[in-house]
Short mmCIF file of C-alpha atoms in Angstrom, two decimals:
data_model
loop_
_atom_site.label_atom_id
_atom_site.label_comp_id
_atom_site.label_asym_id
_atom_site.label_seq_id
_atom_site.Cartn_x
_atom_site.Cartn_y
_atom_site.Cartn_z
CA MET D 1 0.10 0.12 -0.21
CA ASN D 2 3.03 2.43 0.45
CA ALA D 3 1.41 4.13 2.52
CA LYS D 4 1.39 8.41 2.58
CA VAL D 5 -1.21 9.98 4.93
CA SER D 6 -1.71 13.83 3.02
CA SER D 7 2.07 15.06 2.38
CA GLN D 8 3.78 12.40 4.90
CA ILE D 9 6.22 9.94 3.12
CA VAL D 10 5.81 6.36 5.06
CA ARG D 11 7.23 3.05 3.70
CA LYS D 12 4.73 -0.23 3.35
CA SER D 13 6.56 -1.96 5.82
CA ARG D 14 5.80 0.25 8.80
CA VAL D 15 1.98 0.27 8.47
CA ALA D 16 2.42 -4.20 7.96
CA ASP D 17 4.33 -3.22 10.91
CA ASP D 18 2.18 -1.22 13.36
CA PHE D 19 -0.78 -2.36 12.42
CA GLY D 20 0.74 -6.40 12.73
CA GLN D 21 2.16 -5.35 16.22
CA ALA D 22 -1.84 -4.46 17.07
CA ALA D 23 -3.64 -7.51 15.49
CA ALA D 24 -3.81 -9.19 19.37
CA ARG D 25 -5.37 -5.95 21.13
CA TYR D 26 -6.95 -4.40 18.51
CA ASP D 27 -10.26 -5.42 18.99
CA GLU D 28 -10.49 -4.53 22.45
CA VAL D 29 -9.99 -0.88 21.74
CA ALA D 30 -11.19 -1.21 17.60
CA ARG D 31 -14.35 1.14 19.02
CA LEU D 32 -14.16 3.26 15.87
CA GLN D 33 -13.63 0.56 13.68
CA ARG D 34 -16.61 -1.16 14.76
CA GLN D 35 -18.72 1.25 14.31
CA VAL D 36 -17.49 1.90 10.92
CA GLY D 37 -17.97 -1.18 9.10
CA GLU D 38 -21.11 -1.45 10.85
CA GLN D 39 -22.46 1.51 9.37
CA LEU D 40 -20.19 0.43 6.25
CA MET D 41 -22.33 -3.34 6.27
CA THR D 42 -25.28 -1.57 5.43
CA ARG D 43 -24.21 0.25 2.58
CA LEU D 44 -23.45 -3.48 0.55
CA ARG D 45 -26.35 -4.32 -1.76
CA PRO D 46 -27.81 -7.41 0.28
CA GLY D 47 -28.34 -10.86 -1.04
CA GLU D 48 -26.52 -14.17 -2.26
CA ALA D 49 -22.72 -12.77 -3.35
CA GLY D 50 -20.81 -14.93 -5.59
CA HIS D 51 -16.81 -13.37 -4.84
CA VAL D 52 -16.52 -10.99 -2.04
CA LEU D 53 -13.46 -8.71 -1.59
CA ASP D 54 -12.27 -7.92 2.51
CA LEU D 55 -10.13 -5.45 1.43
CA GLY D 56 -7.79 -4.41 4.04
CA CYS D 57 -9.70 -7.08 6.40
CA GLY D 58 -7.27 -6.61 9.43
CA THR D 59 -8.35 -9.02 12.09
CA GLY D 60 -10.56 -10.27 10.13
CA TYR D 61 -13.76 -8.14 12.42
CA PHE D 62 -16.20 -8.69 9.69
CA LEU D 63 -16.01 -11.56 8.07
CA PRO D 64 -18.46 -13.57 9.51
CA ARG D 65 -20.73 -10.76 9.31
CA LEU D 66 -19.89 -10.23 5.32
CA LEU D 67 -20.42 -14.51 4.99
CA GLU D 68 -24.08 -13.76 7.25
CA ALA D 69 -25.21 -10.89 5.28
CA LEU D 70 -23.87 -11.50 1.85
CA ALA D 71 -23.63 -15.73 1.81
CA PRO D 72 -21.07 -15.55 -0.97
CA ALA D 73 -19.81 -18.63 -3.06
CA GLN D 74 -15.71 -17.79 -2.11
CA LEU D 75 -14.71 -15.31 0.67
CA THR D 76 -11.33 -13.36 0.21
CA ALA D 77 -9.69 -11.24 3.23
CA SER D 78 -6.68 -9.72 2.05
CA ASP D 79 -4.39 -7.03 4.02
CA LEU D 80 -0.79 -6.06 3.77
CA SER D 81 -0.20 -7.69 6.87
CA PRO D 82 1.33 -10.72 7.47
CA GLY D 83 0.20 -10.26 11.19
CA MET D 84 -3.21 -9.12 11.07
CA ILE D 85 -3.62 -12.14 8.36
CA ARG D 86 -2.02 -14.55 10.76
CA TYR D 87 -4.18 -13.34 13.86
CA ALA D 88 -7.45 -13.26 11.61
CA ARG D 89 -7.25 -16.73 10.21
CA GLU D 90 -6.80 -18.27 13.37
CA GLN D 91 -9.34 -16.27 15.77
CA ARG D 92 -12.58 -16.15 12.95
CA GLY D 93 -13.46 -19.75 11.88
CA VAL D 94 -13.72 -18.87 8.73
CA ALA D 95 -13.21 -20.32 5.46
CA ALA D 96 -12.26 -17.97 3.12
CA ASP D 97 -8.60 -17.68 0.94
CA TRP D 98 -6.39 -15.43 2.97
CA LEU D 99 -3.97 -13.14 0.74
CA VAL D 100 -1.03 -11.39 2.51
CA ALA D 101 -1.02 -8.66 -0.43
CA ASP D 102 -0.56 -4.96 -1.27
CA ALA D 103 -3.99 -3.43 -2.92
CA GLU D 104 -2.36 -1.84 -5.11
CA SER D 105 -0.94 -5.24 -7.14
CA LEU D 106 -3.78 -7.83 -5.92
CA PRO D 107 -3.04 -11.03 -7.08
CA LEU D 108 -7.03 -12.28 -8.19
CA GLY D 109 -7.92 -12.34 -11.79
CA ASP D 110 -9.87 -9.58 -13.47
CA ALA D 111 -13.18 -9.07 -13.54
CA SER D 112 -13.07 -11.94 -10.62
CA VAL D 113 -14.80 -10.11 -7.66
CA ASP D 114 -18.47 -9.31 -7.19
CA GLN D 115 -18.12 -7.15 -4.02
CA VAL D 116 -15.27 -5.68 -2.51
CA PHE D 117 -15.71 -4.41 1.18
CA SER D 118 -12.64 -2.28 2.48
CA SER D 119 -12.64 0.09 5.58
CA LEU D 120 -10.21 2.11 6.71
CA MET D 121 -7.68 1.10 5.14
CA ILE D 122 -7.23 3.47 1.88
CA GLN D 123 -6.43 6.27 4.01
CA TRP D 124 -3.11 5.16 4.54
CA CYS D 125 -2.27 4.30 0.56
CA SER D 126 0.14 6.78 -0.87
CA ASP D 127 -1.79 5.96 -4.50
CA PRO D 128 -5.63 5.40 -3.80
CA VAL D 129 -5.84 6.00 -7.34
CA ALA D 130 -3.78 2.55 -7.98
CA VAL D 131 -6.13 0.91 -5.88
CA LEU D 132 -9.42 2.16 -6.86
CA ARG D 133 -7.31 1.03 -10.27
CA GLU D 134 -7.46 -2.38 -9.56
CA VAL D 135 -10.86 -2.61 -7.70
CA ARG D 136 -11.78 -1.30 -11.09
CA ARG D 137 -10.02 -4.21 -12.61
CA VAL D 138 -11.36 -7.39 -10.43
CA LEU D 139 -15.01 -6.60 -10.17
CA LYS D 140 -17.34 -8.02 -12.09
CA PRO D 141 -19.35 -6.21 -14.77
CA GLY D 142 -21.82 -4.80 -12.37
CA GLY D 143 -19.94 -5.23 -9.21
CA GLU D 144 -19.75 -3.18 -6.20
CA ALA D 145 -17.05 -1.63 -3.36
CA VAL D 146 -17.90 -0.12 -0.45
CA PHE D 147 -15.14 1.91 0.76
CA SER D 148 -14.99 3.82 4.31
CA THR D 149 -11.81 6.26 5.10
CA LEU D 150 -10.41 9.05 7.00
CA THR D 151 -10.44 12.90 5.90
CA ASP D 152 -9.01 16.17 7.01
CA GLY D 153 -10.39 17.83 10.10
CA THR D 154 -10.13 14.09 12.11
CA LEU D 155 -8.54 14.68 15.79
CA HIS D 156 -8.85 18.32 15.54
CA GLU D 157 -8.66 18.39 18.96
CA LEU D 158 -5.96 16.84 19.24
CA ARG D 159 -3.78 18.25 16.93
CA GLU D 160 -5.24 21.62 17.88
CA ALA D 161 -3.95 20.78 21.45
CA TRP D 162 -0.24 19.54 20.07
CA ALA D 163 -0.20 22.94 18.17
CA GLN D 164 -0.46 24.34 21.38
CA ALA D 165 1.73 22.40 23.66
CA ASP D 166 4.96 21.28 20.79
CA PRO D 167 4.44 24.18 18.00
CA GLY D 168 5.62 23.17 14.80
CA VAL D 169 5.97 19.62 15.38
CA GLU D 170 3.38 17.33 13.67
CA HIS D 171 2.26 14.13 15.76
CA VAL D 172 -1.06 13.68 14.49
CA ASN D 173 -1.93 12.29 10.86
CA GLN D 174 -3.28 14.47 8.04
CA PHE D 175 -5.56 12.59 5.78
CA ARG D 176 -7.32 14.00 2.08
CA SER D 177 -10.25 15.69 2.02
CA ARG D 178 -13.74 14.55 0.72
CA SER D 179 -13.22 16.69 -2.68
CA GLU D 180 -9.80 14.88 -3.34
CA TYR D 181 -11.37 11.71 -3.12
CA GLU D 182 -14.16 12.93 -5.01
CA GLN D 183 -11.70 13.62 -7.38
CA LEU D 184 -9.65 10.44 -7.13
CA ILE D 185 -13.03 8.70 -7.52
CA LYS D 186 -14.15 9.64 -10.80
CA SER D 187 -10.68 9.46 -11.95
CA VAL D 188 -11.44 5.46 -12.32
CA PHE D 189 -15.47 5.34 -11.95
CA ASP D 190 -17.69 6.39 -14.20
CA HIS D 191 -20.30 5.67 -11.33
CA ALA D 192 -19.99 6.99 -7.68
CA GLY D 193 -21.49 8.41 -4.66
CA ILE D 194 -19.28 9.55 -1.20
CA GLU D 195 -21.16 10.69 2.19
CA SER D 196 -19.62 12.14 5.43
CA VAL D 197 -20.04 11.91 8.60
CA PRO D 198 -18.16 13.17 11.78
CA LEU D 199 -17.89 10.68 14.61
CA THR D 200 -16.98 12.06 18.19
CA PHE D 201 -15.58 9.80 21.11
CA TRP D 202 -14.95 10.19 24.71
CA TYR D 203 -11.91 10.23 27.14
CA PRO D 204 -10.97 10.47 30.28
CA ASP D 205 -7.96 12.71 29.19
CA ALA D 206 -5.49 13.37 26.52
CA MET D 207 -3.30 10.08 27.71
CA ALA D 208 -6.83 7.84 27.70
CA LEU D 209 -7.04 8.98 23.69
CA LEU D 210 -3.15 8.27 22.87
CA HIS D 211 -2.76 4.80 24.54
CA GLU D 212 -6.01 3.69 22.21
CA LEU D 213 -4.61 5.28 19.16
CA LYS D 214 -0.43 3.31 20.09
CA GLU D 215 -3.59 -0.07 20.79
CA LEU D 216 -4.58 0.49 17.28
CA GLY D 217 -1.40 1.26 15.82
CA ALA D 218 -2.57 4.46 14.27
CA ARG D 219 -0.11 6.42 15.66
CA TYR D 220 1.50 9.63 13.97
CA LYS D 221 3.43 7.73 10.74
CA ASP D 222 5.52 10.42 9.29
CA GLU D 223 8.92 8.78 8.69
CA GLY D 224 10.18 12.87 8.97
CA ARG D 225 9.11 12.91 12.66
CA ARG D 226 10.61 13.61 15.53
CA ALA D 227 13.10 10.73 16.40
CA GLY D 228 13.19 9.23 20.61
CA VAL D 229 10.44 9.84 23.08
CA THR D 230 8.38 12.43 23.87
CA ALA D 231 10.03 14.89 26.52
CA PRO D 232 7.43 14.54 29.86
CA GLY D 233 7.11 18.49 29.74
CA ARG D 234 5.74 18.08 26.52
CA PHE D 235 2.92 15.76 27.41
CA ARG D 236 1.75 17.92 30.53
CA ARG D 237 1.41 20.43 28.19
CA LEU D 238 -0.94 18.45 25.68
CA LYS D 239 -3.27 17.67 28.63
CA GLN D 240 -3.39 21.20 29.65
CA ALA D 241 -3.86 22.30 26.15
CA TYR D 242 -6.65 19.36 25.52
CA GLU D 243 -8.59 20.30 28.65
CA GLN D 244 -10.23 23.20 26.62
CA TRP D 245 -12.85 21.41 24.96
CA ARG D 246 -13.67 18.85 27.77
CA ASP D 247 -17.39 18.16 28.47
CA PRO D 248 -18.37 17.88 32.41
CA ALA D 249 -20.99 15.48 31.87
CA LYS D 250 -18.92 13.68 28.86
CA GLY D 251 -14.55 14.22 29.18
CA LEU D 252 -12.57 15.15 26.42
CA PRO D 253 -13.98 14.33 22.78
CA ALA D 254 -11.87 12.91 20.08
CA THR D 255 -13.72 13.66 16.24
CA TRP D 256 -13.40 11.69 13.43
CA GLN D 257 -14.33 13.06 9.94
CA VAL D 258 -15.52 9.49 8.14
CA ALA D 259 -16.33 9.34 4.09
CA PHE D 260 -18.19 6.51 3.18
CA ILE D 261 -18.03 5.51 -0.58
CA HIS D 262 -20.04 3.47 -2.47
CA ILE D 263 -19.37 2.25 -6.29
CA GLN D 264 -20.44 0.49 -9.09
CA GLY D 265 -18.49 -1.53 -11.06
#
């Protein structure tokens, strides 16, 4: 996936390693991933399917759901991370074809897939057009693909707090805008729709959010980031700066900007 988050340059191996190391504990903290995936499931065309591809399947959390909802004749689970595929294969107990594969170069035949489900994967790709072209290549005529992705404005509270605590240094992943995704999709597909939905989760303090991001393997991924451990003083300033958003009843918010994409092949 030669991952790139906006202007950040990130190696594919970094993405695979981060998420692979998080596999065993991922589902325990993946509130966002579960909620987004559930919403994405509702955007799939119901009924029996031939060949379904879960592209960027992660821990395989949605594989049983895809089997139940679509009753596919063939289910393929693909992920860049060997650790994620190993965990999914061992834990999900589903009959699937398991692929450790780059989404930019899928080892699948032309026009071989009826439906593609891909949740919160494409934002880590440096070349989403290459991914979309691969999806177009493997989709059968009349097939469909549904994606969810993160867009700009995600974790704006954390970004602003870090800007106060550690000026001039990036600490939060940046993502493409909705309009950028619209342009990228239109360059590959004739028929596609996109819907934006903000989702907010609440935390007792800033460190709880940072811990969750680390456990998810979703830490800041710029290869040019500051080396070494962040000084304790910066964390203290971060916690103080984040308090400006505290809701007395709910705690501290973290807002994710999510886009849902529906494509007709």
